Amino acid sequence: LSRAQAFTELQAKVMDTQQKVKLADLQIEQLSKTKKHAHLTDTEVMMLVDETRMYEGVGRMFILQPKGVIHNQLLEKQRIAEEKIKELEQKKSYLERSVKEAEDNIREMLMARRAQ
């Protein structure tokens, strides 16, 4: 592998990894919105009296559900979103370290080339 090829591969890796970081940011933002929406909905649901008729949207129909079931579904939705956010943040952290390492390698290659 020549230096030029190694340099090109490192540059490609940096660009690819930066794109993955941006994608992770977008996914985290979307999951945060989902979590917030579920939380706000749950807050409103919990203010209603227990006898309130509530319906869950399933495909193109609505199913009558007790308040407790709706509450538990909203809590579960929040929990799942939070877990996925944590996973994505760990993945993003790894990707950012990977970008930094690749950039450091590129810098070293450039410095070595100048030294010659």
Coordinates of N, CA, C and O in Angstrom, one line a residue:
L1 N 0.9 -1.2 0.0 CA 0.0 0.0 0.0 C 0.9 1.2 0.0 O 1.7 1.4 0.9
S2 N 0.8 2.0 -1.0 CA 1.6 3.3 -1.1 C 1.1 4.3 -0.1 O 0.0 4.2 0.4
R3 N 1.9 5.3 0.1 CA 1.5 6.4 1.0 C 0.3 7.1 0.5 O -0.6 7.5 1.2
A4 N 0.3 7.3 -0.8 CA -0.8 8.1 -1.5 C -2.2 7.3 -1.3 O -3.2 7.9 -1.0
Q5 N -2.1 6.0 -1.5 CA -3.3 5.1 -1.3 C -3.7 5.2 0.2 O -4.9 5.3 0.5
A6 N -2.8 5.0 1.1 CA -3.1 5.1 2.5 C -3.7 6.4 2.9 O -4.7 6.4 3.6
F7 N -3.2 7.5 2.4 CA -3.7 8.8 2.6 C -5.1 9.0 2.1 O -6.0 9.4 2.8
T8 N -5.4 8.5 0.9 CA -6.7 8.5 0.3 C -7.7 7.7 1.1 O -8.8 8.1 1.3
E9 N -7.3 6.5 1.5 CA -8.2 5.7 2.3 C -8.5 6.3 3.7 O -9.6 6.2 4.1
L10 N -7.5 6.9 4.3 CA -7.8 7.6 5.6 C -8.8 8.8 5.4 O -9.7 9.0 6.2
Q11 N -8.6 9.5 4.3 CA -9.5 10.6 4.0 C -10.9 10.1 3.8 O -11.9 10.7 4.3
A12 N -11.0 9.0 3.1 CA -12.4 8.4 2.8 C -13.0 8.0 4.1 O -14.2 8.1 4.3
K13 N -12.1 7.3 5.0 CA -12.6 6.9 6.3 C -13.2 8.0 7.1 O -14.2 7.9 7.8
V14 N -12.4 9.1 7.1 CA -12.8 10.3 7.9 C -14.2 10.8 7.4 O -15.1 11.0 8.2
M15 N -14.3 10.9 6.1 CA -15.6 11.4 5.6 C -16.7 10.5 5.8 O -17.8 10.9 6.2
D16 N -16.5 9.2 5.7 CA -17.6 8.2 5.9 C -18.0 8.2 7.4 O -19.2 8.2 7.7
T17 N -17.0 8.3 8.3 CA -17.3 8.3 9.7 C -18.0 9.5 10.1 O -18.9 9.5 10.9
Q18 N -17.6 10.7 9.5 CA -18.3 11.9 9.9 C -19.8 11.9 9.4 O -20.7 12.4 10.1
Q19 N -20.0 11.2 8.3 CA -21.4 11.1 7.9 C -22.2 10.2 8.8 O -23.4 10.5 9.1
K20 N -21.6 9.2 9.4 CA -22.2 8.3 10.3 C -22.5 9.0 11.6 O -23.6 8.8 12.3
V21 N -21.6 10.0 12.0 CA -21.9 10.8 13.2 C -23.1 11.7 13.0 O -24.0 11.8 13.9
K22 N -23.2 12.3 11.8 CA -24.3 13.1 11.5 C -25.6 12.3 11.5 O -26.6 12.8 12.0
L23 N -25.6 11.1 11.0 CA -26.8 10.3 11.0 C -27.2 9.9 12.4 O -28.4 10.0 12.7
A24 N -26.2 9.6 13.2 CA -26.5 9.3 14.7 C -27.1 10.5 15.3 O -28.1 10.4 16.1
D25 N -26.6 11.7 15.0 CA -27.2 13.0 15.6 C -28.7 13.1 15.2 O -29.5 13.4 16.0
L26 N -29.0 12.8 13.9 CA -30.3 12.9 13.4 C -31.3 11.9 14.1 O -32.4 12.2 14.5
Q27 N -30.7 10.7 14.2 CA -31.5 9.7 14.9 C -31.8 10.0 16.4 O -32.9 9.8 16.9
I28 N -30.8 10.6 17.0 CA -30.9 11.0 18.5 C -32.0 12.1 18.6 O -32.8 12.0 19.4
E29 N -31.9 13.0 17.6 CA -32.9 14.1 17.6 C -34.3 13.6 17.5 O -35.2 14.0 18.2
Q30 N -34.5 12.7 16.5 CA -35.8 12.1 16.3 C -36.3 11.3 17.5 O -37.5 11.4 17.8
L31 N -35.5 10.5 18.1 CA -35.9 9.7 19.2 C -36.2 10.6 20.4 O -37.1 10.3 21.2
S32 N -35.5 11.7 20.6 CA -35.7 12.7 21.6 C -37.1 13.3 21.4 O -37.9 13.5 22.4
K33 N -37.5 13.6 20.2 CA -38.8 14.1 19.9 C -39.9 13.1 20.2 O -40.9 13.4 20.8
T34 N -39.6 11.8 19.9 CA -40.6 10.8 20.1 C -40.8 10.6 21.6 O -41.9 10.5 22.1
K35 N -39.7 10.6 22.4 CA -39.7 10.5 23.8 C -40.5 11.7 24.5 O -41.4 11.5 25.3
K36 N -40.2 12.9 24.0 CA -40.9 14.1 24.5 C -42.4 14.0 24.2 O -43.3 14.3 25.1
H37 N -42.7 13.6 23.0 CA -44.2 13.5 22.6 C -44.9 12.5 23.5 O -46.0 12.7 24.0
A38 N -44.3 11.3 23.7 CA -44.9 10.3 24.6 C -45.0 10.8 26.0 O -46.1 10.6 26.7
H39 N -44.1 11.6 26.5 CA -44.1 12.1 27.9 C -45.3 13.1 28.0 O -46.1 13.1 28.9
L40 N -45.4 14.0 27.0 CA -46.4 15.1 27.0 C -47.8 14.4 26.9 O -48.7 14.8 27.6
T41 N -47.9 13.4 26.1 CA -49.2 12.7 25.9 C -49.6 12.0 27.2 O -50.7 12.1 27.7
D42 N -48.6 11.4 27.8 CA -48.8 10.7 29.1 C -49.3 11.6 30.2 O -50.2 11.4 31.0
T43 N -48.6 12.8 30.2 CA -49.0 13.8 31.2 C -50.5 14.2 31.1 O -51.2 14.3 32.0
E44 N -50.9 14.4 29.8 CA -52.3 14.7 29.6 C -53.2 13.6 29.9 O -54.3 13.8 30.5
V45 N -52.9 12.4 29.5 CA -53.7 11.2 29.8 C -53.9 11.0 31.3 O -55.0 10.7 31.8
M46 N -52.8 11.2 32.1 CA -52.9 11.0 33.5 C -53.8 12.0 34.2 O -54.2 11.8 35.4
M47 N -54.1 13.2 33.6 CA -54.9 14.2 34.2 C -56.4 13.8 34.0 O -57.3 14.4 34.7
L48 N -56.7 12.9 33.1 CA -58.1 12.5 32.9 C -58.6 11.5 33.9 O -57.8 10.8 34.5
V49 N -59.9 11.5 34.1 CA -60.4 10.5 35.1 C -60.3 9.1 34.6 O -60.2 8.9 33.4
D50 N -60.2 8.1 35.5 CA -59.9 6.8 35.1 C -61.0 6.2 34.1 O -60.7 5.3 33.4
E51 N -62.2 6.7 34.2 CA -63.3 6.1 33.4 C -63.3 6.7 32.0 O -64.2 6.3 31.2
T52 N -62.4 7.6 31.7 CA -62.4 8.2 30.4 C -62.2 7.1 29.3 O -61.3 6.3 29.5
R53 N -63.0 7.2 28.2 CA -62.8 6.2 27.2 C -61.6 6.6 26.3 O -61.6 7.7 25.8
M54 N -60.7 5.7 26.2 CA -59.5 6.0 25.4 C -59.3 5.0 24.4 O -59.6 3.8 24.6
Y55 N -58.7 5.4 23.2 CA -58.6 4.5 22.1 C -57.1 4.5 21.6 O -56.5 5.6 21.6
E56 N -56.7 3.4 21.3 CA -55.3 3.2 20.7 C -55.4 3.1 19.2 O -56.2 2.3 18.7
G57 N -54.6 3.9 18.5 CA -54.6 3.7 17.0 C -53.8 2.5 16.6 O -52.7 2.4 17.0
V58 N -54.5 1.6 15.9 CA -53.8 0.4 15.4 C -54.1 0.3 13.9 O -55.2 0.0 13.5
G59 N -53.1 0.6 13.1 CA -53.3 0.7 11.7 C -54.4 1.7 11.3 O -54.2 2.9 11.7
R60 N -55.5 1.3 10.7 CA -56.5 2.2 10.3 C -57.7 2.1 11.2 O -58.8 2.7 10.9
M61 N -57.5 1.5 12.4 CA -58.7 1.4 13.3 C -58.2 1.9 14.7 O -57.1 2.1 15.0
F62 N -59.2 2.0 15.6 CA -59.0 2.4 16.9 C -59.6 1.4 17.9 O -60.7 0.9 17.7
I63 N -58.8 1.0 18.9 CA -59.2 0.0 19.8 C -59.4 0.6 21.2 O -58.5 1.3 21.7
L64 N -60.6 0.4 21.8 CA -60.8 0.9 23.2 C -59.8 0.2 24.2 O -59.7 -1.0 24.2
Q65 N -59.1 1.1 24.9 CA -58.2 0.6 25.9 C -58.4 1.3 27.2 O -58.7 2.4 27.3
P66 N -58.1 0.6 28.3 CA -58.2 1.2 29.7 C -57.0 2.2 29.8 O -56.0 2.1 29.1
K67 N -57.2 3.2 30.6 CA -56.2 4.3 30.9 C -54.9 3.6 31.3 O -53.8 4.1 30.8
G68 N -54.9 2.6 32.1 CA -53.6 2.0 32.6 C -52.8 1.4 31.4 O -51.6 1.5 31.4
V69 N -53.5 0.8 30.4 CA -52.8 0.2 29.3 C -52.1 1.3 28.5 O -51.0 1.2 28.1
I70 N -52.9 2.4 28.2 CA -52.3 3.5 27.5 C -51.1 4.1 28.2 O -50.1 4.4 27.6
H71 N -51.3 4.3 29.5 CA -50.2 4.8 30.3 C -48.9 4.0 30.2 O -47.8 4.5 30.0
N72 N -49.1 2.7 30.4 CA -48.0 1.7 30.3 C -47.3 1.7 28.9 O -46.1 1.7 28.8
Q73 N -48.1 1.8 27.8 CA -47.6 1.9 26.5 C -46.7 3.2 26.3 O -45.7 3.1 25.7
L74 N -47.2 4.3 26.8 CA -46.5 5.5 26.7 C -45.2 5.5 27.5 O -44.1 6.0 27.0
L75 N -45.2 4.9 28.7 CA -44.0 4.7 29.5 C -43.0 3.8 28.7 O -41.8 4.1 28.7
E76 N -43.5 2.8 28.1 CA -42.6 1.8 27.4 C -42.0 2.5 26.2 O -40.8 2.3 25.9
K77 N -42.8 3.3 25.5 CA -42.3 4.1 24.4 C -41.1 5.0 24.8 O -40.1 5.1 24.1
Q78 N -41.3 5.7 25.9 CA -40.2 6.6 26.5 C -39.0 5.8 26.8 O -37.9 6.2 26.5
R79 N -39.2 4.6 27.5 CA -38.1 3.8 27.9 C -37.3 3.3 26.7 O -36.0 3.3 26.7
I80 N -38.0 2.8 25.7 CA -37.3 2.3 24.5 C -36.5 3.4 23.8 O -35.4 3.2 23.4
A81 N -37.1 4.6 23.7 CA -36.5 5.7 23.1 C -35.2 6.1 23.8 O -34.1 6.3 23.3
E82 N -35.3 6.1 25.2 CA -34.1 6.4 26.0 C -33.0 5.4 25.8 O -31.8 5.8 25.7
E83 N -33.3 4.1 25.8 CA -32.3 3.1 25.5 C -31.6 3.3 24.2 O -30.4 3.2 24.1
K84 N -32.4 3.5 23.1 CA -31.9 3.7 21.8 C -31.0 5.0 21.8 O -29.9 4.9 21.1
I85 N -31.4 6.0 22.5 CA -30.6 7.2 22.5 C -29.2 6.9 23.2 O -28.2 7.3 22.6
K86 N -29.2 6.2 24.3 CA -28.0 5.8 24.9 C -27.1 5.0 24.0 O -25.9 5.3 23.9
E87 N -27.7 4.0 23.3 CA -26.9 3.2 22.3 C -26.3 4.1 21.3 O -25.1 4.0 20.9
L88 N -27.1 5.0 20.7 CA -26.6 5.9 19.7 C -25.5 6.8 20.2 O -24.5 7.1 19.4
E89 N -25.6 7.3 21.4 CA -24.6 8.2 21.9 C -23.3 7.5 22.1 O -22.2 8.0 21.9
Q90 N -23.4 6.2 22.5 CA -22.1 5.4 22.7 C -21.5 5.2 21.3 O -20.3 5.3 21.1
K91 N -22.3 4.8 20.3 CA -21.9 4.6 19.0 C -21.2 5.9 18.4 O -20.2 5.9 17.8
K92 N -21.9 7.0 18.7 CA -21.4 8.3 18.2 C -20.0 8.7 18.9 O -19.1 9.1 18.2
S93 N -19.9 8.4 20.1 CA -18.7 8.6 20.8 C -17.5 7.8 20.2 O -16.4 8.3 20.0
Y94 N -17.8 6.5 19.9 CA -16.8 5.7 19.3 C -16.5 6.2 17.9 O -15.3 6.3 17.5
L95 N -17.4 6.6 17.1 CA -17.2 7.2 15.8 C -16.3 8.4 15.9 O -15.4 8.6 15.0
E96 N -16.6 9.3 16.8 CA -15.9 10.5 17.0 C -14.4 10.2 17.3 O -13.5 10.9 16.8
R97 N -14.2 9.2 18.2 CA -12.8 8.8 18.5 C -12.1 8.3 17.2 O -10.9 8.6 17.0
S98 N -12.9 7.5 16.4 CA -12.3 7.0 15.2 C -11.9 8.1 14.2 O -10.9 8.0 13.6
V99 N -12.8 9.1 14.1 CA -12.4 10.3 13.3 C -11.2 10.9 13.7 O -10.3 11.3 13.0
K100 N -11.1 11.2 15.1 CA -9.9 11.8 15.6 C -8.6 11.0 15.3 O -7.6 11.6 14.9
E101 N -8.7 9.7 15.5 CA -7.5 8.9 15.3 C -7.1 9.0 13.8 O -5.9 9.1 13.5
A102 N -8.1 8.9 12.9 CA -7.8 9.0 11.5 C -7.2 10.3 11.1 O -6.2 10.4 10.3
E103 N -7.8 11.4 11.7 CA -7.2 12.7 11.4 C -5.8 12.9 11.9 O -4.9 13.5 11.3
D104 N -5.5 12.3 13.1 CA -4.2 12.3 13.7 C -3.2 11.5 12.7 O -2.1 12.0 12.5
N105 N -3.7 10.4 12.2 CA -2.8 9.6 11.3 C -2.5 10.4 10.0 O -1.4 10.4 9.5
I106 N -3.5 11.1 9.5 CA -3.4 12.0 8.3 C -2.3 13.1 8.6 O -1.4 13.3 7.8
R107 N -2.5 13.7 9.8 CA -1.5 14.8 10.2 C -0.1 14.2 10.3 O 0.9 14.8 9.8
E108 N 0.1 13.0 10.8 CA 1.4 12.4 11.0 C 2.0 12.1 9.6 O 3.1 12.3 9.3
M109 N 1.1 11.6 8.7 CA 1.6 11.3 7.3 C 2.1 12.6 6.6 O 3.1 12.6 5.9
L110 N 1.3 13.7 6.8 CA 1.7 15.0 6.2 C 3.0 15.5 6.8 O 3.8 16.0 6.0
M111 N 3.1 15.4 8.1 CA 4.3 15.9 8.7 C 5.6 15.0 8.3 O 6.6 15.6 8.0
A112 N 5.4 13.7 8.1 CA 6.4 12.8 7.7 C 6.8 13.2 6.2 O 8.0 13.2 5.9
R113 N 5.9 13.5 5.4 CA 6.1 13.9 4.0 C 6.9 15.2 4.0 O 7.8 15.3 3.2
R114 N 6.5 16.1 4.8 CA 7.3 17.4 4.8 C 8.7 17.3 5.3 O 9.6 18.0 4.9
A115 N 8.9 16.3 6.3 CA 10.2 16.1 6.8 C 11.2 15.5 5.8 O 12.4 15.6 6.0
Q116 N 10.7 14.9 4.8 CA 11.5 14.2 3.8 C 12.2 15.2 2.9 O 11.7 16.1 2.4

